[in-house]
Short mmCIF file of C-alpha atoms in Angstrom, two decimals:
data_model
loop_
_atom_site.label_atom_id
_atom_site.label_comp_id
_atom_site.label_asym_id
_atom_site.label_seq_id
_atom_site.Cartn_x
_atom_site.Cartn_y
_atom_site.Cartn_z
CA ALA A 230 -0.60 -10.49 2.83
CA GLN A 231 1.93 -8.31 4.64
CA LEU A 232 4.73 -10.88 4.50
CA PRO A 233 6.29 -9.65 1.23
CA LEU A 234 7.01 -6.35 2.97
CA LEU A 235 8.78 -8.09 5.83
CA HIS A 236 10.81 -10.72 3.99
CA ASP A 237 12.86 -9.69 0.99
CA GLY A 238 12.22 -12.00 -1.94
CA LEU A 239 9.21 -13.78 -0.41
CA ARG A 240 6.50 -14.23 -3.03
CA PRO A 241 3.54 -16.09 -1.47
CA ARG A 242 1.67 -15.80 -4.77
CA ASP A 243 4.41 -17.63 -6.69
CA THR A 244 2.45 -20.34 -8.52
CA THR A 245 5.46 -22.62 -8.92
CA ARG A 246 6.64 -22.46 -5.33
CA TYR A 247 3.29 -22.09 -3.51
CA PRO A 248 0.59 -23.35 -5.90
CA ASN A 249 -2.05 -24.00 -3.25
CA LEU A 250 -1.60 -20.63 -1.60
CA SER A 251 -1.68 -18.88 -4.97
CA ARG A 252 -4.95 -20.65 -5.84
CA TRP A 253 -6.38 -19.61 -2.47
CA TYR A 254 -5.51 -15.96 -3.13
CA ASP A 255 -7.06 -16.16 -6.60
CA ALA A 256 -10.25 -17.77 -5.27
CA MET A 257 -10.63 -15.25 -2.45
CA GLU A 258 -10.11 -12.29 -4.76
CA SER A 259 -12.37 -13.57 -7.53
CA THR A 260 -15.30 -14.99 -5.55
CA ILE A 261 -15.60 -13.01 -2.31
CA PRO A 262 -16.17 -9.30 -3.00
CA ALA A 263 -15.45 -8.19 0.56
CA TYR A 264 -12.05 -9.86 0.54
CA GLY A 265 -10.87 -8.60 -2.82
CA CYS A 266 -12.18 -5.08 -2.31
CA ARG A 267 -11.56 -4.43 1.37
CA VAL A 268 -10.12 -7.15 3.59
CA ARG A 269 -7.07 -7.86 1.41
CA GLY A 270 -5.77 -4.33 1.82
CA ASN A 271 -2.88 -3.06 -0.24
CA ALA A 272 0.85 -2.48 0.08
CA ALA A 273 0.36 1.11 1.27
CA SER A 274 -2.03 0.12 4.06
CA TRP A 275 0.15 -2.83 5.10
CA ALA A 276 3.21 -0.57 5.33
CA LYS A 277 1.26 1.95 7.42
CA VAL A 278 0.08 -0.69 9.89
CA LEU A 279 3.48 -2.34 10.09
CA SER A 280 5.14 1.03 10.76
CA GLN A 281 3.16 1.42 13.99
CA THR A 282 4.46 -0.03 17.21
CA GLY A 283 2.34 -2.73 18.81
CA PHE A 284 0.35 -4.09 15.87
CA GLY A 285 1.31 -7.74 16.13
CA ASN A 286 5.01 -7.01 15.83
CA GLY A 287 6.13 -7.56 19.39
CA GLY A 288 6.07 -3.87 20.25
CA SER A 289 8.76 -2.82 17.79
CA VAL A 290 8.52 -1.35 14.33
CA PRO A 291 9.78 -3.82 11.71
CA GLU A 292 11.85 -2.86 8.71
CA THR A 293 9.77 -3.24 5.55
CA ASN A 294 11.00 -4.03 2.04
CA PRO A 295 8.47 -2.84 -0.55
CA ASP A 296 9.46 -3.42 -4.15
CA ASP A 297 8.09 -3.14 -7.69
CA ARG A 298 6.83 -6.74 -7.75
CA THR A 299 4.77 -6.15 -4.61
CA ALA A 300 3.28 -3.01 -6.16
CA ALA A 301 2.49 -4.81 -9.42
CA SER A 302 0.89 -7.74 -7.61
CA ASP A 303 -1.12 -5.30 -5.49
CA ALA A 304 -2.38 -3.45 -8.57
CA ALA A 305 -3.41 -6.70 -10.27
CA ALA A 306 -5.24 -7.90 -7.15
CA SER A 307 -7.03 -4.55 -6.86
CA ALA A 308 -8.21 -4.86 -10.46
CA ARG A 309 -9.50 -8.38 -9.76
CA GLY A 310 -11.28 -7.05 -6.67
CA ALA A 311 -12.99 -4.33 -8.70
CA GLU A 312 -14.09 -6.90 -11.30
CA THR A 313 -15.43 -9.19 -8.57
CA TRP A 314 -17.38 -6.32 -6.99
CA ALA A 315 -18.83 -5.29 -10.36
CA ALA A 316 -20.01 -8.86 -11.00
CA TYR A 317 -21.45 -9.06 -7.47
CA ALA A 318 -23.31 -5.74 -7.80
CA ALA A 319 -24.53 -6.35 -11.36
CA ASP A 320 -27.67 -8.27 -10.37
CA ARG A 321 -28.17 -6.58 -6.99
CA PRO A 322 -29.71 -3.15 -7.61
CA TRP A 323 -29.60 -2.36 -3.88
CA VAL A 324 -25.78 -2.63 -3.87
CA ALA A 325 -23.69 0.38 -4.90
CA PRO A 326 -21.51 0.08 -8.02
CA SER A 327 -18.23 0.20 -6.07
CA PRO A 328 -17.05 -0.78 -2.59
CA ASP A 329 -16.30 2.86 -1.75
CA GLU A 330 -19.82 3.93 -2.74
CA GLU A 331 -21.27 1.02 -0.79
CA ALA A 332 -19.36 2.11 2.32
CA ALA A 333 -20.64 5.69 1.91
CA ALA A 334 -24.20 4.46 1.36
CA THR A 335 -23.99 2.31 4.49
CA ILE A 336 -22.80 5.28 6.55
CA LEU A 337 -25.70 7.35 5.22
CA ARG A 338 -28.24 4.61 5.94
CA ARG A 339 -26.86 4.07 9.44
CA ARG A 340 -26.12 7.72 10.21
CA ASP A 341 -28.54 7.96 13.15
CA ALA A 342 -27.19 4.80 14.81
CA ILE A 343 -23.58 5.92 14.23
CA ARG A 344 -24.32 9.36 15.70
CA ASP A 345 -26.12 7.92 18.73
CA ASP A 346 -23.34 5.41 19.39
CA ALA A 347 -20.69 8.14 19.16
CA VAL A 348 -22.63 10.28 21.64
CA ARG A 349 -22.91 7.31 24.05
CA ARG A 350 -19.16 6.79 23.81
CA GLY A 351 -18.46 10.44 24.59
CA VAL A 352 -17.01 11.36 21.20
CA GLY A 353 -18.97 14.60 21.11
CA ASP A 354 -22.44 16.09 21.14
CA ALA A 355 -25.12 14.97 18.67
CA ASP A 356 -25.07 18.18 16.59
CA THR A 357 -21.30 18.13 16.10
CA ILE A 358 -21.30 14.44 15.17
CA GLU A 359 -24.25 14.94 12.82
CA ALA A 360 -22.39 17.78 11.10
CA GLY A 361 -19.35 15.55 10.72
CA LEU A 362 -21.40 12.83 9.08
CA ARG A 363 -22.69 15.21 6.39
#
């Protein structure tokens, strides 16, 4: 997913050049809500990760090449992800209407476990962590 930022002109979603890979992207984004809404990421998050030393780039910061086609492809994939999530949540009343709301709901449901784990790891005291989770 990050390759278009690293290689000028590379279009892994090009249906004429990479038909199988393009179909894989389409299937992942249209049938697996977690992929299309979260795992896939977006051009901004890819650029942020790639700009940090040591994240799978041999210890050096690579030069990235974002362009309008990458942004357009990213926007289209995000829209497909939102549609996939909406279809997934439609017949599951216990699932929030959007991935962001589902993440927030999960944090609220698991607040005590998150707080206790943070205390065990020395992040802070329980009251401070609890206040941060509100």
